[in-house]
mmCIF file of N, CA, C and O in Angstrom:
data_model
loop_
_atom_site.group_PDB
_atom_site.id
_atom_site.type_symbol
_atom_site.label_atom_id
_atom_site.label_comp_id
_atom_site.label_asym_id
_atom_site.label_seq_id
_atom_site.Cartn_x
_atom_site.Cartn_y
_atom_site.Cartn_z
ATOM 1 N N MET A 25 2.195 -7.614 15.037
ATOM 2 C CA MET A 25 0.897 -8.222 15.026
ATOM 3 C C MET A 25 0.530 -8.573 16.458
ATOM 4 O O MET A 25 1.332 -9.096 17.215
ATOM 5 N N LYS A 26 -0.688 -8.311 16.821
ATOM 6 C CA LYS A 26 -1.170 -8.550 18.172
ATOM 7 C C LYS A 26 -1.845 -9.923 18.254
ATOM 8 O O LYS A 26 -2.602 -10.304 17.365
ATOM 9 N N TYR A 27 -1.564 -10.656 19.311
ATOM 10 C CA TYR A 27 -2.177 -11.965 19.531
ATOM 11 C C TYR A 27 -3.168 -11.873 20.679
ATOM 12 O O TYR A 27 -2.899 -11.235 21.688
ATOM 13 N N THR A 28 -4.296 -12.518 20.522
ATOM 14 C CA THR A 28 -5.329 -12.537 21.548
ATOM 15 C C THR A 28 -5.739 -13.984 21.794
ATOM 16 O O THR A 28 -5.928 -14.746 20.844
ATOM 17 N N ASN A 29 -5.904 -14.350 23.046
ATOM 18 C CA ASN A 29 -6.366 -15.686 23.392
ATOM 19 C C ASN A 29 -7.817 -15.818 22.933
ATOM 20 O O ASN A 29 -8.670 -15.008 23.280
ATOM 21 N N ALA A 30 -8.090 -16.856 22.146
ATOM 22 C CA ALA A 30 -9.428 -17.064 21.594
ATOM 23 C C ALA A 30 -10.487 -17.167 22.687
ATOM 24 O O ALA A 30 -11.630 -16.745 22.497
ATOM 25 N N LYS A 31 -10.111 -17.706 23.858
ATOM 26 C CA LYS A 31 -11.084 -17.859 24.953
ATOM 27 C C LYS A 31 -11.607 -16.515 25.448
ATOM 28 O O LYS A 31 -12.686 -16.445 26.014
ATOM 29 N N LYS A 32 -10.844 -15.472 25.206
ATOM 30 C CA LYS A 32 -11.263 -14.140 25.660
ATOM 31 C C LYS A 32 -12.295 -13.505 24.725
ATOM 32 O O LYS A 32 -13.031 -12.627 25.150
ATOM 33 N N ILE A 33 -12.351 -13.955 23.465
ATOM 34 C CA ILE A 33 -13.210 -13.237 22.512
ATOM 35 C C ILE A 33 -14.206 -14.111 21.741
ATOM 36 O O ILE A 33 -15.164 -13.592 21.181
ATOM 37 N N LEU A 34 -13.984 -15.422 21.740
ATOM 38 C CA LEU A 34 -14.852 -16.294 20.939
ATOM 39 C C LEU A 34 -15.712 -17.170 21.837
ATOM 40 O O LEU A 34 -15.276 -17.588 22.915
ATOM 41 N N PRO A 35 -16.918 -17.501 21.386
ATOM 42 C CA PRO A 35 -17.758 -18.422 22.164
ATOM 43 C C PRO A 35 -17.155 -19.825 22.179
ATOM 44 O O PRO A 35 -16.490 -20.239 21.214
ATOM 45 N N GLU A 36 -17.395 -20.554 23.272
ATOM 46 C CA GLU A 36 -16.827 -21.891 23.450
ATOM 47 C C GLU A 36 -17.188 -22.822 22.295
ATOM 48 O O GLU A 36 -16.354 -23.598 21.818
ATOM 49 N N LYS A 37 -18.397 -22.730 21.804
ATOM 50 C CA LYS A 37 -18.840 -23.588 20.689
ATOM 51 C C LYS A 37 -17.992 -23.347 19.434
ATOM 52 O O LYS A 37 -17.597 -24.287 18.748
ATOM 53 N N LEU A 38 -17.687 -22.094 19.156
ATOM 54 C CA LEU A 38 -16.858 -21.765 17.986
ATOM 55 C C LEU A 38 -15.426 -22.251 18.181
ATOM 56 O O LEU A 38 -14.808 -22.769 17.249
ATOM 57 N N ILE A 39 -14.905 -22.133 19.392
ATOM 58 C CA ILE A 39 -13.551 -22.621 19.681
ATOM 59 C C ILE A 39 -13.475 -24.125 19.434
ATOM 60 O O ILE A 39 -12.528 -24.610 18.809
ATOM 61 N N ARG A 40 -14.465 -24.869 19.907
ATOM 62 C CA ARG A 40 -14.470 -26.320 19.683
ATOM 63 C C ARG A 40 -14.517 -26.650 18.186
ATOM 64 O O ARG A 40 -13.861 -27.580 17.730
ATOM 65 N N GLU A 41 -15.251 -25.883 17.428
ATOM 66 C CA GLU A 41 -15.323 -26.106 15.977
ATOM 67 C C GLU A 41 -13.968 -25.831 15.322
ATOM 68 O O GLU A 41 -13.505 -26.615 14.489
ATOM 69 N N ILE A 42 -13.311 -24.759 15.707
ATOM 70 C CA ILE A 42 -11.989 -24.438 15.157
ATOM 71 C C ILE A 42 -10.977 -25.512 15.547
ATOM 72 O O ILE A 42 -10.119 -25.887 14.744
ATOM 73 N N GLN A 43 -11.098 -26.060 16.765
ATOM 74 C CA GLN A 43 -10.171 -27.094 17.227
ATOM 75 C C GLN A 43 -10.255 -28.375 16.400
ATOM 76 O O GLN A 43 -9.334 -29.171 16.408
ATOM 77 N N LYS A 44 -11.304 -28.548 15.651
ATOM 78 C CA LYS A 44 -11.396 -29.688 14.733
ATOM 79 C C LYS A 44 -10.373 -29.560 13.606
ATOM 80 O O LYS A 44 -9.966 -30.545 13.020
ATOM 81 N N TYR A 45 -9.961 -28.332 13.318
ATOM 82 C CA TYR A 45 -9.044 -28.067 12.205
ATOM 83 C C TYR A 45 -7.626 -27.748 12.664
ATOM 84 O O TYR A 45 -6.661 -28.085 11.991
ATOM 85 N N VAL A 46 -7.509 -27.084 13.803
ATOM 86 C CA VAL A 46 -6.189 -26.679 14.281
ATOM 87 C C VAL A 46 -6.233 -26.562 15.805
ATOM 88 O O VAL A 46 -7.220 -26.101 16.368
ATOM 89 N N GLN A 47 -5.148 -27.026 16.470
ATOM 90 C CA GLN A 47 -5.070 -26.934 17.932
ATOM 91 C C GLN A 47 -3.670 -26.489 18.340
ATOM 92 O O GLN A 47 -2.685 -26.982 17.804
ATOM 93 N N GLY A 48 -3.601 -25.572 19.266
ATOM 94 C CA GLY A 48 -2.328 -25.159 19.831
ATOM 95 C C GLY A 48 -1.420 -24.414 18.864
ATOM 96 O O GLY A 48 -0.226 -24.288 19.110
ATOM 97 N N GLU A 49 -1.954 -23.934 17.772
ATOM 98 C CA GLU A 49 -1.159 -23.188 16.787
ATOM 99 C C GLU A 49 -1.693 -21.764 16.685
ATOM 100 O O GLU A 49 -2.833 -21.492 17.032
ATOM 101 N N THR A 50 -0.855 -20.908 16.191
ATOM 102 C CA THR A 50 -1.269 -19.540 15.931
ATOM 103 C C THR A 50 -1.845 -19.482 14.525
ATOM 104 O O THR A 50 -1.222 -19.949 13.574
ATOM 105 N N ILE A 51 -3.031 -18.913 14.407
ATOM 106 C CA ILE A 51 -3.621 -18.736 13.076
ATOM 107 C C ILE A 51 -3.888 -17.253 12.850
ATOM 108 O O ILE A 51 -4.090 -16.496 13.798
ATOM 109 N N TYR A 52 -3.861 -16.861 11.610
ATOM 110 C CA TYR A 52 -4.118 -15.477 11.236
ATOM 111 C C TYR A 52 -5.506 -15.404 10.620
ATOM 112 O O TYR A 52 -5.829 -16.168 9.708
ATOM 113 N N ILE A 53 -6.324 -14.512 11.120
ATOM 114 C CA ILE A 53 -7.644 -14.290 10.548
ATOM 115 C C ILE A 53 -7.600 -12.929 9.862
ATOM 116 O O ILE A 53 -7.525 -11.889 10.524
ATOM 117 N N PRO A 54 -7.608 -12.916 8.527
ATOM 118 C CA PRO A 54 -7.476 -11.651 7.811
ATOM 119 C C PRO A 54 -8.715 -10.774 7.931
ATOM 120 O O PRO A 54 -9.809 -11.264 8.240
ATOM 121 N N LYS A 55 -8.509 -9.490 7.699
ATOM 122 C CA LYS A 55 -9.625 -8.553 7.656
ATOM 123 C C LYS A 55 -10.502 -8.873 6.457
ATOM 124 O O LYS A 55 -10.043 -9.460 5.484
ATOM 125 N N GLN A 56 -11.726 -8.429 6.522
ATOM 126 C CA GLN A 56 -12.588 -8.524 5.354
ATOM 127 C C GLN A 56 -12.082 -7.539 4.308
ATOM 128 O O GLN A 56 -11.489 -6.513 4.637
ATOM 129 N N LYS A 57 -12.311 -7.838 3.046
ATOM 130 C CA LYS A 57 -11.819 -6.989 1.946
ATOM 131 C C LYS A 57 -12.210 -5.535 2.132
ATOM 132 O O LYS A 57 -11.436 -4.633 1.856
ATOM 133 N N LYS A 58 -13.423 -5.285 2.600
ATOM 134 C CA LYS A 58 -13.894 -3.901 2.731
ATOM 135 C C LYS A 58 -13.119 -3.116 3.787
ATOM 136 O O LYS A 58 -13.178 -1.898 3.818
ATOM 137 N N GLU A 59 -12.392 -3.812 4.654
ATOM 138 C CA GLU A 59 -11.629 -3.152 5.715
ATOM 139 C C GLU A 59 -10.223 -2.754 5.296
ATOM 140 O O GLU A 59 -9.557 -2.016 6.006
ATOM 141 N N TYR A 60 -9.740 -3.264 4.168
ATOM 142 C CA TYR A 60 -8.385 -2.963 3.722
ATOM 143 C C TYR A 60 -8.258 -1.500 3.310
ATOM 144 O O TYR A 60 -9.164 -0.920 2.733
ATOM 145 N N LYS A 61 -7.112 -0.936 3.595
ATOM 146 C CA LYS A 61 -6.785 0.430 3.185
ATOM 147 C C LYS A 61 -5.682 0.364 2.134
ATOM 148 O O LYS A 61 -4.821 -0.514 2.183
ATOM 149 N N HIS A 62 -5.701 1.267 1.191
ATOM 150 C CA HIS A 62 -4.636 1.328 0.198
ATOM 151 C C HIS A 62 -3.344 1.780 0.864
ATOM 152 O O HIS A 62 -3.364 2.543 1.836
ATOM 153 N N TRP A 63 -2.220 1.325 0.317
ATOM 154 C CA TRP A 63 -0.924 1.693 0.853
ATOM 155 C C TRP A 63 -0.798 3.220 0.936
ATOM 156 O O TRP A 63 -1.112 3.927 -0.010
ATOM 157 N N GLY A 64 -0.369 3.705 2.079
ATOM 158 C CA GLY A 64 -0.107 5.127 2.260
ATOM 159 C C GLY A 64 -1.329 5.979 2.527
ATOM 160 O O GLY A 64 -1.206 7.176 2.744
ATOM 161 N N SER A 65 -2.519 5.383 2.521
ATOM 162 C CA SER A 65 -3.725 6.198 2.695
ATOM 163 C C SER A 65 -3.848 6.753 4.109
ATOM 164 O O SER A 65 -4.396 7.843 4.295
ATOM 165 N N LEU A 66 -3.339 6.052 5.094
ATOM 166 C CA LEU A 66 -3.423 6.545 6.470
ATOM 167 C C LEU A 66 -2.273 7.483 6.817
ATOM 168 O O LEU A 66 -2.458 8.456 7.532
ATOM 169 N N SER A 67 -1.088 7.196 6.299
ATOM 170 C CA SER A 67 0.092 7.985 6.663
ATOM 171 C C SER A 67 0.243 9.243 5.814
ATOM 172 O O SER A 67 0.995 10.135 6.172
ATOM 173 N N GLY A 68 -0.427 9.284 4.675
ATOM 174 C CA GLY A 68 -0.257 10.398 3.759
ATOM 175 C C GLY A 68 0.849 10.159 2.743
ATOM 176 O O GLY A 68 1.104 11.009 1.889
ATOM 177 N N GLY A 69 1.504 9.007 2.832
ATOM 178 C CA GLY A 69 2.590 8.691 1.905
ATOM 179 C C GLY A 69 2.150 8.632 0.455
ATOM 180 O O GLY A 69 2.861 9.082 -0.444
ATOM 181 N N ARG A 70 0.988 8.088 0.204
ATOM 182 C CA ARG A 70 0.483 7.982 -1.166
ATOM 183 C C ARG A 70 0.240 9.373 -1.761
ATOM 184 O O ARG A 70 0.607 9.648 -2.897
ATOM 185 N N GLN A 71 -0.376 10.269 -0.970
ATOM 186 C CA GLN A 71 -0.635 11.623 -1.450
ATOM 187 C C GLN A 71 0.673 12.362 -1.729
ATOM 188 O O GLN A 71 0.781 13.100 -2.707
ATOM 189 N N TRP A 72 1.671 12.150 -0.861
ATOM 190 C CA TRP A 72 2.968 12.793 -1.055
ATOM 191 C C TRP A 72 3.594 12.333 -2.370
ATOM 192 O O TRP A 72 4.088 13.157 -3.141
ATOM 193 N N LEU A 73 3.566 11.017 -2.630
ATOM 194 C CA LEU A 73 4.132 10.502 -3.883
ATOM 195 C C LEU A 73 3.361 10.998 -5.096
ATOM 196 O O LEU A 73 3.963 11.337 -6.124
ATOM 197 N N ASP A 74 2.048 11.063 -4.985
ATOM 198 C CA ASP A 74 1.245 11.565 -6.109
ATOM 199 C C ASP A 74 1.596 13.022 -6.424
ATOM 200 O O ASP A 74 1.720 13.401 -7.591
ATOM 201 N N ARG A 75 1.774 13.834 -5.385
ATOM 202 C CA ARG A 75 2.148 15.244 -5.601
ATOM 203 C C ARG A 75 3.553 15.346 -6.197
ATOM 204 O O ARG A 75 3.797 16.130 -7.113
ATOM 205 N N ARG A 76 4.487 14.549 -5.666
ATOM 206 C CA ARG A 76 5.851 14.555 -6.201
ATOM 207 C C ARG A 76 5.856 14.148 -7.665
ATOM 208 O O ARG A 76 6.482 14.798 -8.508
ATOM 209 N N ASN A 77 5.140 13.073 -8.008
ATOM 210 C CA ASN A 77 5.113 12.607 -9.393
ATOM 211 C C ASN A 77 4.456 13.627 -10.320
ATOM 212 O O ASN A 77 4.896 13.810 -11.455
ATOM 213 N N ALA A 78 3.429 14.316 -9.827
ATOM 214 C CA ALA A 78 2.802 15.370 -10.628
ATOM 215 C C ALA A 78 3.790 16.508 -10.883
ATOM 216 O O ALA A 78 3.845 17.057 -11.988
ATOM 217 N N ALA A 79 4.587 16.833 -9.878
ATOM 218 C CA ALA A 79 5.595 17.889 -10.046
ATOM 219 C C ALA A 79 6.658 17.456 -11.056
ATOM 220 O O ALA A 79 7.110 18.259 -11.883
ATOM 221 N N ILE A 80 7.045 16.195 -11.008
ATOM 222 C CA ILE A 80 8.033 15.681 -11.968
ATOM 223 C C ILE A 80 7.466 15.756 -13.382
ATOM 224 O O ILE A 80 8.149 16.203 -14.312
ATOM 225 N N ARG A 81 6.211 15.333 -13.560
ATOM 226 C CA ARG A 81 5.585 15.405 -14.892
ATOM 227 C C ARG A 81 5.506 16.861 -15.386
ATOM 228 O O ARG A 81 5.753 17.136 -16.550
ATOM 229 N N HIS A 82 5.158 17.756 -14.479
ATOM 230 C CA HIS A 82 5.074 19.173 -14.841
ATOM 231 C C HIS A 82 6.443 19.701 -15.273
ATOM 232 O O HIS A 82 6.573 20.388 -16.291
ATOM 233 N N ASP A 83 7.473 19.371 -14.497
ATOM 234 C CA ASP A 83 8.823 19.817 -14.824
ATOM 235 C C ASP A 83 9.294 19.229 -16.150
ATOM 236 O O ASP A 83 9.962 19.895 -16.940
ATOM 237 N N PHE A 84 8.922 17.984 -16.427
ATOM 238 C CA PHE A 84 9.297 17.344 -17.692
ATOM 239 C C PHE A 84 8.616 18.050 -18.870
ATOM 240 O O PHE A 84 9.249 18.317 -19.893
ATOM 241 N N LYS A 85 7.344 18.397 -18.692
ATOM 242 C CA LYS A 85 6.618 19.116 -19.750
ATOM 243 C C LYS A 85 7.156 20.529 -19.935
ATOM 244 O O LYS A 85 6.961 21.142 -20.984
ATOM 245 N N SER A 86 7.842 21.032 -18.917
ATOM 246 C CA SER A 86 8.467 22.359 -18.991
ATOM 247 C C SER A 86 9.890 22.277 -19.521
ATOM 248 O O SER A 86 10.708 23.155 -19.265
ATOM 249 N N ASN A 87 10.176 21.190 -20.222
ATOM 250 C CA ASN A 87 11.455 20.984 -20.919
ATOM 251 C C ASN A 87 12.656 20.716 -20.020
ATOM 252 O O ASN A 87 13.789 20.967 -20.420
ATOM 253 N N ASN A 88 12.436 20.211 -18.828
ATOM 254 C CA ASN A 88 13.559 19.727 -18.019
ATOM 255 C C ASN A 88 13.922 18.341 -18.514
ATOM 256 O O ASN A 88 13.041 17.518 -18.790
ATOM 257 N N SER A 89 15.201 18.051 -18.621
ATOM 258 C CA SER A 89 15.641 16.741 -19.111
ATOM 259 C C SER A 89 15.435 15.674 -18.043
ATOM 260 O O SER A 89 15.371 15.971 -16.836
ATOM 261 N N ILE A 90 15.342 14.447 -18.478
ATOM 262 C CA ILE A 90 15.198 13.322 -17.563
ATOM 263 C C ILE A 90 16.400 13.245 -16.632
ATOM 264 O O ILE A 90 16.257 13.011 -15.428
ATOM 265 N N GLU A 91 17.583 13.489 -17.177
ATOM 266 C CA GLU A 91 18.795 13.444 -16.361
ATOM 267 C C GLU A 91 18.759 14.512 -15.265
ATOM 268 O O GLU A 91 19.122 14.254 -14.113
ATOM 269 N N GLN A 92 18.301 15.714 -15.615
ATOM 270 C CA GLN A 92 18.222 16.790 -14.633
ATOM 271 C C GLN A 92 17.168 16.493 -13.567
ATOM 272 O O GLN A 92 17.384 16.733 -12.382
ATOM 273 N N LEU A 93 16.032 15.925 -13.989
ATOM 274 C CA LEU A 93 14.991 15.563 -13.027
ATOM 275 C C LEU A 93 15.497 14.493 -12.055
ATOM 276 O O LEU A 93 15.205 14.549 -10.862
ATOM 277 N N ALA A 94 16.269 13.539 -12.573
ATOM 278 C CA ALA A 94 16.835 12.502 -11.715
ATOM 279 C C ALA A 94 17.735 13.130 -10.646
ATOM 280 O O ALA A 94 17.678 12.744 -9.470
ATOM 281 N N LYS A 95 18.520 14.094 -11.032
ATOM 282 C CA LYS A 95 19.392 14.786 -10.063
ATOM 283 C C LYS A 95 18.564 15.609 -9.081
ATOM 284 O O LYS A 95 18.811 15.587 -7.873
ATOM 285 N N ASP A 96 17.595 16.356 -9.605
ATOM 286 C CA ASP A 96 16.794 17.245 -8.758
ATOM 287 C C ASP A 96 15.967 16.492 -7.716
ATOM 288 O O ASP A 96 15.791 16.954 -6.590
ATOM 289 N N TYR A 97 15.437 15.335 -8.110
ATOM 290 C CA TYR A 97 14.553 14.580 -7.223
ATOM 291 C C TYR A 97 15.242 13.380 -6.557
ATOM 292 O O TYR A 97 14.586 12.613 -5.858
ATOM 293 N N PHE A 98 16.549 13.234 -6.804
ATOM 294 C CA PHE A 98 17.324 12.147 -6.193
ATOM 295 C C PHE A 98 16.737 10.774 -6.527
ATOM 296 O O PHE A 98 16.607 9.910 -5.668
ATOM 297 N N LEU A 99 16.373 10.601 -7.792
ATOM 298 C CA LEU A 99 15.829 9.340 -8.281
ATOM 299 C C LEU A 99 16.659 8.854 -9.453
ATOM 300 O O LEU A 99 17.375 9.630 -10.082
ATOM 301 N N SER A 100 16.531 7.572 -9.776
ATOM 302 C CA SER A 100 17.253 7.045 -10.930
ATOM 303 C C SER A 100 16.590 7.522 -12.227
ATOM 304 O O SER A 100 15.411 7.894 -12.247
ATOM 305 N N ILE A 101 17.348 7.493 -13.286
ATOM 306 C CA ILE A 101 16.826 7.876 -14.597
ATOM 307 C C ILE A 101 15.657 6.963 -14.975
ATOM 308 O O ILE A 101 14.634 7.425 -15.499
ATOM 309 N N GLU A 102 15.789 5.669 -14.678
ATOM 310 C CA GLU A 102 14.716 4.721 -15.001
ATOM 311 C C GLU A 102 13.428 5.046 -14.243
ATOM 312 O O GLU A 102 12.335 4.938 -14.782
ATOM 313 N N THR A 103 13.559 5.444 -12.989
ATOM 314 C CA THR A 103 12.377 5.802 -12.201
ATOM 315 C C THR A 103 11.711 7.042 -12.784
ATOM 316 O O THR A 103 10.478 7.101 -12.903
ATOM 317 N N ILE A 104 12.504 8.027 -13.156
ATOM 318 C CA ILE A 104 11.952 9.235 -13.770
ATOM 319 C C ILE A 104 11.226 8.875 -15.066
ATOM 320 O O ILE A 104 10.113 9.362 -15.326
ATOM 321 N N LYS A 105 11.815 8.011 -15.868
ATOM 322 C CA LYS A 105 11.172 7.593 -17.118
ATOM 323 C C LYS A 105 9.817 6.937 -16.847
ATOM 324 O O LYS A 105 8.839 7.210 -17.542
ATOM 325 N N LYS A 106 9.768 6.073 -15.840
ATOM 326 C CA LYS A 106 8.507 5.419 -15.501
ATOM 327 C C LYS A 106 7.448 6.444 -15.116
ATOM 328 O O LYS A 106 6.280 6.296 -15.468
ATOM 329 N N ILE A 107 7.859 7.466 -14.391
ATOM 330 C CA ILE A 107 6.915 8.484 -13.940
ATOM 331 C C ILE A 107 6.434 9.342 -15.104
ATOM 332 O O ILE A 107 5.230 9.551 -15.272
ATOM 333 N N VAL A 108 7.348 9.822 -15.927
ATOM 334 C CA VAL A 108 6.942 10.769 -16.977
ATOM 335 C C VAL A 108 6.275 10.094 -18.170
ATOM 336 O O VAL A 108 5.488 10.732 -18.867
ATOM 337 N N TYR A 109 6.561 8.817 -18.396
ATOM 338 C CA TYR A 109 5.972 8.133 -19.543
ATOM 339 C C TYR A 109 4.744 7.301 -19.183
ATOM 340 O O TYR A 109 4.139 6.691 -20.051
ATOM 341 N N SER A 110 4.362 7.275 -17.917
ATOM 342 C CA SER A 110 3.151 6.545 -17.525
ATOM 343 C C SER A 110 2.022 7.539 -17.317
ATOM 344 O O SER A 110 2.252 8.721 -17.073
ATOM 345 N N GLU A 111 0.809 7.023 -17.402
ATOM 346 C CA GLU A 111 -0.340 7.884 -17.140
ATOM 347 C C GLU A 111 -0.437 8.117 -15.647
ATOM 348 O O GLU A 111 -0.021 7.293 -14.844
ATOM 349 N N ASN A 112 -1.033 9.233 -15.274
ATOM 350 C CA ASN A 112 -1.216 9.541 -13.863
ATOM 351 C C ASN A 112 -2.346 8.664 -13.336
ATOM 352 O O ASN A 112 -3.493 8.842 -13.687
ATOM 353 N N LYS A 113 -2.022 7.721 -12.460
ATOM 354 C CA LYS A 113 -3.001 6.764 -11.962
ATOM 355 C C LYS A 113 -3.517 7.133 -10.571
ATOM 356 O O LYS A 113 -4.292 6.390 -10.001
ATOM 357 N N SER A 114 -3.129 8.260 -10.040
ATOM 358 C CA SER A 114 -3.537 8.593 -8.671
ATOM 359 C C SER A 114 -5.050 8.738 -8.542
ATOM 360 O O SER A 114 -5.625 8.390 -7.528
ATOM 361 N N SER A 115 -5.715 9.213 -9.572
ATOM 362 C CA SER A 115 -7.155 9.385 -9.488
ATOM 363 C C SER A 115 -7.878 8.041 -9.466
ATOM 364 O O SER A 115 -8.977 7.919 -8.948
ATOM 365 N N GLU A 116 -7.245 6.966 -9.984
ATOM 366 C CA GLU A 116 -7.844 5.653 -9.984
ATOM 367 C C GLU A 116 -7.765 5.004 -8.611
ATOM 368 O O GLU A 116 -8.521 4.112 -8.306
ATOM 369 N N ARG A 117 -6.837 5.426 -7.779
ATOM 370 C CA ARG A 117 -6.633 4.803 -6.480
ATOM 371 C C ARG A 117 -7.678 5.241 -5.466
ATOM 372 O O ARG A 117 -7.921 4.586 -4.501
ATOM 373 N N HIS A 118 -8.259 6.403 -5.630
ATOM 374 C CA HIS A 118 -9.126 6.975 -4.594
ATOM 375 C C HIS A 118 -10.560 6.585 -4.788
ATOM 376 O O HIS A 118 -11.101 6.288 -5.725
#
């Protein structure tokens, strides 16, 4: 996390107002909700997991056993069960 001296970016009047509530401490000012990104949306991690899970579902529908899928994808049996028995939610994320 990057820290910036308030005197460099905020007007003096606003600094004095903030000092009524806090002085000499580090505070975190969160982004606005509209600025948040979903996990993995920038790195491509989310898309990779969605493709992997779709492949697992496809393989399961092609009569591969849960145990075999766990071995093939290096995942636990419980994780495979969660993937194959849940609805595909990737379209809801975008």
